[in-house]
Coordinates of C-alpha atoms in Angstrom, one line a residue:
X5 CA -0.1 -0.1 0.0
X6 CA 1.5 3.3 -1.0
X7 CA 2.4 6.0 1.6
X8 CA 0.4 9.2 1.3
X9 CA 1.4 12.7 2.4
X10 CA -1.1 15.5 3.0
X11 CA 0.2 19.0 2.3
X12 CA -2.2 21.7 3.8
X13 CA -2.0 24.8 1.5
X14 CA -3.3 28.1 2.3
X15 CA -2.4 31.9 2.9
X16 CA -1.3 33.1 6.3
X17 CA -4.3 34.0 8.5
X18 CA -6.6 31.8 6.5
X19 CA -7.4 29.2 9.1
X20 CA -4.9 26.6 8.1
X21 CA -3.8 26.2 11.7
X22 CA -7.4 25.4 12.8
X23 CA -8.1 22.9 10.1
X24 CA -4.7 21.1 10.5
X25 CA -5.3 20.7 14.1
X26 CA -8.7 19.2 13.6
X27 CA -7.3 16.8 11.0
X28 CA -4.7 15.9 13.6
X29 CA -7.3 15.0 16.1
X30 CA -9.0 13.0 13.4
X31 CA -5.9 10.8 13.0
X32 CA -3.4 12.7 10.8
X33 CA 0.2 12.5 12.1
X34 CA 2.0 15.8 12.0
X35 CA 5.3 15.0 13.8
X36 CA 6.4 16.1 17.2
X37 CA 8.3 19.4 17.2
X38 CA 6.0 22.3 16.6
X39 CA 6.4 26.2 16.2
X40 CA 5.2 27.3 19.6
X41 CA 1.8 29.3 19.9
X42 CA 1.9 33.0 20.0
X43 CA -0.4 35.9 21.0
X44 CA -1.8 36.2 17.5
X45 CA -2.4 32.4 17.3
X46 CA -2.8 31.2 20.9
X47 CA -4.1 27.7 19.9
X48 CA -0.9 26.9 18.0
X49 CA 0.4 26.9 14.4
X50 CA 0.7 23.1 14.1
X51 CA 3.7 23.6 11.9
X52 CA 6.8 21.5 12.3
X53 CA 9.6 23.8 13.5
X54 CA 12.3 22.2 11.3
X55 CA 10.2 22.3 8.2
X56 CA 9.5 26.1 8.6
X57 CA 13.2 26.6 9.2
X58 CA 14.2 24.8 6.1
X59 CA 11.5 26.6 4.1
X60 CA 12.7 30.1 5.5
X61 CA 16.4 29.2 4.6
X62 CA 15.6 28.1 1.2
X63 CA 13.6 31.3 0.4
X64 CA 16.4 33.3 1.8
X65 CA 19.0 31.5 -0.4
X66 CA 16.9 32.3 -3.3
X67 CA 16.6 36.0 -2.3
X68 CA 12.9 35.5 -2.1
X69 CA 10.2 35.8 0.7
X70 CA 6.8 34.3 1.3
X71 CA 5.4 37.8 1.3
X72 CA 6.7 38.6 -2.2
X73 CA 4.1 39.1 -4.8
X74 CA 6.6 38.3 -7.5
X75 CA 6.7 34.9 -8.8
X76 CA 9.5 32.3 -7.6
X77 CA 12.8 32.8 -9.4
X78 CA 13.1 30.9 -12.7
X79 CA 14.6 27.4 -12.4
X80 CA 14.7 27.7 -8.6
X81 CA 13.9 23.9 -8.2
X82 CA 17.4 23.1 -9.7
X83 CA 19.2 25.7 -7.3
X84 CA 21.8 24.1 -5.0
X85 CA 19.8 25.5 -2.1
X86 CA 16.7 23.6 -3.2
X87 CA 18.8 20.3 -3.4
X88 CA 20.1 20.9 0.1
X89 CA 16.5 21.6 1.3
X90 CA 15.3 18.4 -0.2
X91 CA 18.1 16.5 1.5
X92 CA 17.3 18.0 4.9
X93 CA 13.6 17.3 4.4
X94 CA 14.3 13.6 3.5
X95 CA 16.2 13.2 6.8
X96 CA 13.3 14.9 8.7
X97 CA 10.7 12.6 7.1
X98 CA 12.8 9.6 8.0
X99 CA 12.9 10.8 11.5
X100 CA 9.3 11.9 12.1
X101 CA 7.3 9.8 9.7
X102 CA 9.1 6.5 8.9
X103 CA 6.8 3.6 8.7
X104 CA 3.6 5.7 8.8
X105 CA 1.1 5.1 6.0
X106 CA -0.2 8.6 6.1
X107 CA 1.4 11.9 7.4
X108 CA 0.8 15.6 7.0
X109 CA 2.6 18.9 6.8
X110 CA 1.4 22.5 7.2
X111 CA 3.1 25.7 6.5
X112 CA 1.8 28.7 4.4
X113 CA 5.3 28.7 2.7
X114 CA 4.3 25.4 1.1
X115 CA 2.2 27.5 -1.4
X116 CA 5.4 28.9 -2.9
X117 CA 7.4 25.7 -2.6
X118 CA 4.9 23.0 -3.7
X119 CA 6.9 22.0 -6.8
X120 CA 9.9 21.1 -4.7
X121 CA 7.7 18.9 -2.3
X122 CA 6.3 17.2 -5.4
X123 CA 9.8 16.2 -6.5
X124 CA 10.6 15.2 -2.9
X125 CA 7.6 13.0 -2.6
X126 CA 8.3 11.4 -6.0
X127 CA 11.8 10.6 -4.9
X128 CA 10.3 8.7 -1.9
X129 CA 7.5 7.1 -4.0
X130 CA 4.9 8.8 -1.7
X131 CA 1.5 9.8 -3.1
X132 CA 0.9 13.6 -2.4
X133 CA -2.6 14.9 -1.4
X134 CA -3.3 18.7 -1.3
X135 CA -5.8 20.4 0.8
X136 CA -6.4 24.0 0.0
X137 CA -7.9 26.3 2.8
X138 CA -9.4 29.6 1.8
X139 CA -10.8 32.4 3.8
X140 CA -12.6 35.5 2.5
X141 CA -9.7 37.6 1.3
X142 CA -11.2 40.7 3.0
X143 CA -10.9 39.0 6.4
X144 CA -7.2 37.8 5.6
X145 CA -6.2 41.4 4.5
X146 CA -7.7 42.8 7.7
X147 CA -6.0 40.4 9.9
X148 CA -2.7 40.8 8.2
X149 CA -3.1 44.6 8.6
X150 CA -3.5 44.3 12.2
X151 CA -0.7 41.8 12.7
X152 CA 1.9 43.1 10.1
X153 CA 0.6 46.5 9.1
X154 CA 0.6 45.0 5.6
X155 CA -1.1 47.2 3.1
X156 CA -4.5 45.8 2.0
X157 CA -3.7 45.9 -1.8
X158 CA -0.5 43.9 -1.2
X159 CA -2.3 41.6 1.1
X160 CA -5.0 40.9 -1.6
X161 CA -2.3 40.2 -4.1
X162 CA -0.4 37.9 -1.6
X163 CA -3.8 36.0 -0.9
X164 CA -4.2 35.5 -4.7
X165 CA -0.6 34.4 -5.2
X166 CA -1.0 31.8 -2.4
X167 CA -4.0 30.3 -4.2
X168 CA -2.8 30.5 -7.8
X169 CA 0.7 29.2 -7.5
X170 CA -0.2 26.0 -5.7
X171 CA -3.2 25.5 -7.9
X172 CA -1.0 25.5 -11.0
X173 CA 1.5 23.1 -9.4
X174 CA -1.0 20.5 -8.3
X175 CA -3.2 20.0 -11.3
X176 CA -2.0 16.4 -11.8
X177 CA -2.8 15.3 -8.2
X178 CA -5.6 14.7 -5.9
X179 CA -6.7 17.9 -4.2
X180 CA -9.5 19.3 -2.2
X181 CA -10.8 22.7 -1.2
X182 CA -12.2 23.8 2.3
X183 CA -13.4 27.2 3.3
X184 CA -12.4 28.4 6.7
X185 CA -15.9 29.4 7.8
X186 CA -17.5 26.0 7.2
X187 CA -15.1 24.4 9.7
X188 CA -17.0 26.2 12.4
X189 CA -20.4 25.5 10.9
X190 CA -20.1 21.7 10.6
X191 CA -16.6 20.3 11.1
X192 CA -17.7 16.7 10.7
X193 CA -19.0 17.3 7.2
X194 CA -15.8 19.0 6.3
X195 CA -13.7 16.1 7.6
X196 CA -16.0 13.6 5.8
X197 CA -15.7 15.5 2.5
X198 CA -11.9 15.7 2.7
X199 CA -11.7 12.0 3.5
X200 CA -14.1 11.2 0.6
X201 CA -11.9 13.3 -1.8
X202 CA -8.5 12.5 -0.6
X203 CA -8.7 9.0 1.1
X204 CA -6.2 9.7 3.9
X205 CA -7.8 7.6 6.7
X206 CA -9.5 10.3 8.8
X207 CA -11.9 9.3 11.5
X208 CA -14.6 11.3 13.3
X209 CA -15.3 8.9 16.1
X210 CA -17.3 10.2 19.1
X211 CA -14.3 10.0 21.4
X212 CA -12.7 13.1 19.6
X213 CA -15.9 15.4 19.4
X214 CA -15.6 17.0 22.7
X215 CA -11.8 17.7 22.0
X216 CA -12.6 19.2 18.7
X217 CA -15.5 21.3 20.0
X218 CA -13.1 22.6 22.7
X219 CA -10.5 23.5 20.2
X220 CA -12.9 25.2 17.6
X221 CA -13.9 28.2 19.7
X222 CA -15.8 30.7 17.6
X223 CA -13.7 33.4 19.4
X224 CA -10.8 32.4 17.1
X225 CA -12.4 34.3 14.2
X226 CA -11.5 37.9 15.0
X227 CA -12.2 39.4 11.5
X228 CA -15.4 38.5 9.9
X229 CA -17.4 40.0 7.0
X230 CA -21.0 39.4 6.4
X231 CA -21.4 36.7 3.8
X232 CA -24.2 38.7 2.1
X233 CA -22.1 41.9 1.8
X234 CA -21.0 42.1 -1.8
X235 CA -17.2 42.1 -2.0
X236 CA -15.3 44.5 -4.2
X237 CA -14.9 43.5 -7.8
X238 CA -11.3 42.5 -8.0
X239 CA -9.0 39.5 -8.7
X240 CA -9.0 38.1 -5.2
X241 CA -12.9 38.1 -4.8
X242 CA -13.3 36.4 -8.2
X243 CA -10.7 33.7 -7.2
X244 CA -12.5 33.3 -3.9
X245 CA -15.9 32.7 -5.4
X246 CA -14.4 30.1 -7.7
X247 CA -12.7 28.4 -4.7
X248 CA -16.1 28.2 -2.9
X249 CA -17.6 26.4 -5.9
X250 CA -14.6 24.1 -6.2
X251 CA -15.5 22.5 -2.9
X252 CA -18.1 20.4 -4.5
X253 CA -17.6 21.1 -8.2
X254 CA -14.4 20.0 -9.8
X255 CA -15.2 22.1 -13.0
X256 CA -14.5 25.2 -10.8
X257 CA -10.9 24.3 -10.7
X258 CA -10.6 25.2 -14.5
X259 CA -12.1 28.8 -13.6
X260 CA -9.3 29.2 -11.0
X261 CA -6.7 28.1 -13.7
X262 CA -8.1 30.6 -16.1
X263 CA -8.0 33.5 -13.6
X264 CA -4.4 32.4 -12.8
X265 CA -3.4 32.7 -16.5
X266 CA -4.7 36.3 -16.6
X267 CA -3.1 37.1 -13.2
X268 CA 0.3 35.8 -14.4
X269 CA 0.2 38.1 -17.4
X270 CA -0.2 41.2 -15.2
X271 CA 2.3 39.8 -12.7
X272 CA 4.9 39.3 -15.4
X273 CA 4.6 43.1 -16.1
X274 CA 4.1 44.5 -12.6
X275 CA 5.1 41.8 -10.1
X276 CA 8.7 42.9 -9.5
X277 CA 7.6 46.5 -9.3
X278 CA 4.9 45.6 -6.8
X279 CA 7.3 43.5 -4.7
X280 CA 9.7 46.4 -4.5
X281 CA 6.9 48.7 -3.3
X282 CA 5.9 46.2 -0.7
X283 CA 9.4 46.0 0.6
X284 CA 9.5 49.7 0.8
X285 CA 6.3 50.3 2.6
X286 CA 6.3 47.3 5.0
X287 CA 6.7 48.8 8.4
X288 CA 5.8 48.2 11.9
X289 CA 3.8 50.5 14.2
X290 CA 7.1 51.5 15.9
X291 CA 8.8 52.4 12.6
X292 CA 5.8 54.4 11.3
X293 CA 6.8 57.8 12.9
X294 CA 7.1 60.1 9.9
X295 CA 3.8 61.3 8.3
X296 CA 5.6 61.3 5.0
X297 CA 6.0 57.6 5.2
X298 CA 2.4 57.2 5.8
X299 CA 1.5 59.5 2.9
X300 CA 3.9 57.6 0.7
X301 CA 2.3 54.3 1.7
X302 CA -1.2 55.8 0.8
X303 CA 0.2 56.9 -2.6
X304 CA 1.5 53.4 -3.1
X305 CA -1.8 51.9 -2.1
X306 CA -3.7 54.0 -4.6
X307 CA -1.1 53.0 -7.3
X308 CA -1.6 49.4 -6.5
X309 CA -5.4 49.7 -6.6
X310 CA -5.1 51.2 -10.1
X311 CA -3.0 48.4 -11.1
X312 CA -5.6 46.0 -9.8
X313 CA -8.3 47.9 -11.6
X314 CA -6.1 47.4 -14.8
X315 CA -5.8 43.7 -14.1
X316 CA -9.5 43.4 -13.7
X317 CA -9.9 45.1 -17.1
X318 CA -7.4 42.7 -18.6
X319 CA -9.4 39.9 -17.0
X320 CA -12.6 41.0 -18.8
X321 CA -10.7 41.1 -22.1
X322 CA -9.2 37.7 -21.4
X323 CA -12.6 36.3 -20.6
X324 CA -13.8 37.5 -23.9
X325 CA -10.9 35.8 -25.6
X326 CA -11.7 32.8 -23.4
X327 CA -15.2 32.6 -24.8
X328 CA -13.9 33.0 -28.3
X329 CA -11.4 30.2 -27.6
X330 CA -14.3 28.1 -26.2
X331 CA -16.3 28.7 -29.3
X332 CA -13.4 27.7 -31.5
X333 CA -12.8 24.7 -29.3
X334 CA -16.5 23.7 -29.7
X335 CA -16.1 24.2 -33.4
X336 CA -12.8 22.2 -33.5
X337 CA -14.5 19.4 -31.4
X338 CA -17.5 19.3 -33.9
X339 CA -15.0 19.1 -36.8
X340 CA -13.0 16.5 -35.0
X341 CA -16.1 14.4 -34.5
X342 CA -17.0 14.7 -38.2
X343 CA -13.3 13.8 -39.1
X344 CA -13.7 10.9 -36.7
X345 CA -16.9 9.7 -38.3
X346 CA -15.3 10.0 -41.6
X347 CA -12.2 8.1 -40.5
X348 CA -14.5 5.4 -39.2
X349 CA -16.4 5.3 -42.5
X350 CA -13.2 5.1 -44.4
X351 CA -11.9 2.5 -42.1
X352 CA -15.1 0.4 -42.7
X353 CA -14.7 0.9 -46.5
X354 CA -11.2 -0.2 -46.3
X355 CA -12.2 -3.2 -44.4
X356 CA -14.9 -3.9 -46.9
X357 CA -12.4 -3.4 -49.7
X358 CA -9.9 -5.7 -48.1
X359 CA -12.7 -8.3 -47.7
X360 CA -13.6 -8.1 -51.3
X361 CA -9.9 -8.3 -52.3
X362 CA -9.5 -11.3 -50.2
X363 CA -12.6 -12.9 -51.7
X364 CA -11.3 -12.1 -55.2
X365 CA -8.0 -13.8 -54.3
X366 CA -9.8 -16.7 -52.9
X367 CA -12.0 -17.1 -56.1
X368 CA -9.0 -16.5 -58.3
X369 CA -7.0 -19.3 -56.4
X370 CA -10.2 -21.6 -56.7
X371 CA -10.3 -20.7 -60.5
X372 CA -6.7 -21.6 -60.9
X373 CA -7.1 -24.8 -59.1
X374 CA -10.2 -25.6 -61.2
X375 CA -8.4 -24.8 -64.4
X376 CA -5.5 -27.0 -63.3
X377 CA -7.9 -29.8 -62.5
X378 CA -9.6 -29.3 -65.9
X379 CA -6.2 -29.5 -67.5
X380 CA -5.4 -32.6 -65.6
X381 CA -8.8 -34.1 -66.6
X382 CA -8.1 -33.3 -70.3
X383 CA -4.8 -34.9 -70.1
X384 CA -6.3 -37.9 -68.5
X385 CA -9.1 -37.9 -71.1
X386 CA -6.7 -37.7 -73.9
X387 CA -4.7 -40.6 -72.5
X388 CA -7.8 -42.5 -72.0
X389 CA -9.0 -41.6 -75.6
X390 CA -5.5 -42.8 -76.8
X391 CA -5.9 -46.0 -74.8
X392 CA -9.4 -46.5 -76.3
X393 CA -8.1 -46.0 -79.8
X394 CA -5.4 -48.6 -79.1
X395 CA -7.9 -50.9 -77.7
X396 CA -10.1 -50.3 -80.7
X397 CA -7.2 -51.2 -83.0
X398 CA -6.4 -54.2 -81.0
X399 CA -10.1 -55.2 -81.1
X400 CA -10.2 -54.8 -84.9
X401 CA -6.9 -56.8 -85.2
X402 CA -8.3 -59.5 -83.0
X403 CA -11.5 -59.5 -84.8
X404 CA -9.6 -60.0 -88.1
X405 CA -7.6 -62.9 -86.6
X406 CA -11.0 -64.3 -85.3
X407 CA -12.4 -64.1 -88.8
X408 CA -9.2 -65.8 -90.1
X409 CA -9.6 -68.5 -87.5
X410 CA -13.2 -68.9 -88.3
X411 CA -12.3 -69.3 -91.9
X412 CA -9.5 -71.8 -91.1
X413 CA -11.9 -73.6 -88.8
X414 CA -14.5 -73.8 -91.4
X415 CA -12.0 -75.1 -94.0
X416 CA -10.8 -77.7 -91.5
X417 CA -14.4 -78.6 -90.6
X418 CA -15.0 -79.1 -94.4
X419 CA -11.9 -81.3 -94.6
X420 CA -13.0 -83.2 -91.5
X421 CA -16.5 -83.7 -92.9
X422 CA -15.0 -84.8 -96.2
X423 CA -12.9 -87.3 -94.4
X424 CA -15.7 -88.5 -92.4
X425 CA -17.6 -88.9 -95.7
X426 CA -14.8 -90.9 -97.3
X427 CA -14.6 -93.0 -94.2
X428 CA -18.3 -93.9 -94.2
X429 CA -18.0 -94.6 -97.9
X430 CA -15.1 -96.9 -97.4
X431 CA -16.9 -98.6 -94.4
X432 CA -19.9 -99.2 -96.6
X433 CA -17.7 -100.7 -99.4
X434 CA -16.0 -103.0 -97.0
X435 CA -19.1 -104.3 -95.4
X436 CA -19.3 -108.1 -96.0
X437 CA -15.6 -108.4 -96.8
X438 CA -13.3 -111.1 -95.1
X439 CA -12.6 -110.8 -91.5
X440 CA -9.0 -109.8 -92.2
X441 CA -10.0 -106.8 -94.0
X442 CA -12.4 -105.9 -91.2
X443 CA -9.5 -106.2 -88.7
X444 CA -7.4 -104.0 -90.8
X445 CA -10.3 -101.6 -91.1
X446 CA -10.8 -101.7 -87.4
X447 CA -7.2 -101.2 -86.8
X448 CA -7.2 -98.2 -89.1
X449 CA -10.3 -96.9 -87.6
X450 CA -8.7 -97.1 -84.2

């Protein structure tokens, strides 16, 4: 039975810690050395301390950060630092999860590093499973502003990046989607759906219910938006709506991928610039002393909002192109079906032609065999006729010989009759003669 590994994927402040702990209580091993709880996450992060350290060191070696809106550097999976990280993770897995049929890892940095983990698990012949956790991006942005003073536009872009990058990397693997809020509404249904979609051996036995209820305190949700309140029309809200649909409709993953393709186009043009801006305007409350800094931050936020608006506009154009592409795809599919039908018809005709050809060959062979047999019969007939002619000649010869014999027999018979006649005449003449003459006659007669 193949070993399975569950990777929990989600943006910081999205509820990945709460869901991971619930899965842990339902039977998912997570290791033994966790990042300690903090004031902003008093129930614990449920992240393996060494995994987080390896991730941070790899990102640093790549001159990258989890909070970078720019994509990962090109070819980073083949960087020596990535090879070193995989080596350390192999050792950690041997130490923490050796012999286990299923185990799990959670760290928001996984969203940026999923391709390396896919390589790593393939090297170990472990089947990966991916669980996406999403939370309303407005709640995440507000939570990150309170914790990190991260500008909301940057926060929204980071939220989108933490969904789209892993979505692109996991398309060939089993994956599931969970919304943070539904964990509090009905955690049993969430666990049952995850188990049904990912098959990782989770159990919701009655013995764990009290512990799960005690852990899932609704007070954990410090930032909540009304579900009926219409979100602003931007990339993150569009992605979030598709993510909610993807929980039960696998077709929604294609929508997320489509949005991701549009997002990447904008990111290729503005990602590095946005990343530089986010580095400049990341500051803590202690560092935000000068009003000029705050003003510059507001100007940057406005600039970023303008960029987001431009990306939404590009998304509309891309959706139009997407519809055209779908129309062409439908037309292509229809033509392909016609071509397939024609190919099947052609194949049938070819098969029929081959059958006719084989039948023709069979009849030709039969005709040749019949002709050969007729030729043989003709030869036999000629031989027989020649034999009959010979027999006829022999018959005529024998008939002539028979006639000759009959003539000779007739002549002999006449001679015999003449001899008999002379004898009778002589006997009559000698009748009454002396006995001596009779004896002579008798002797001659004998």
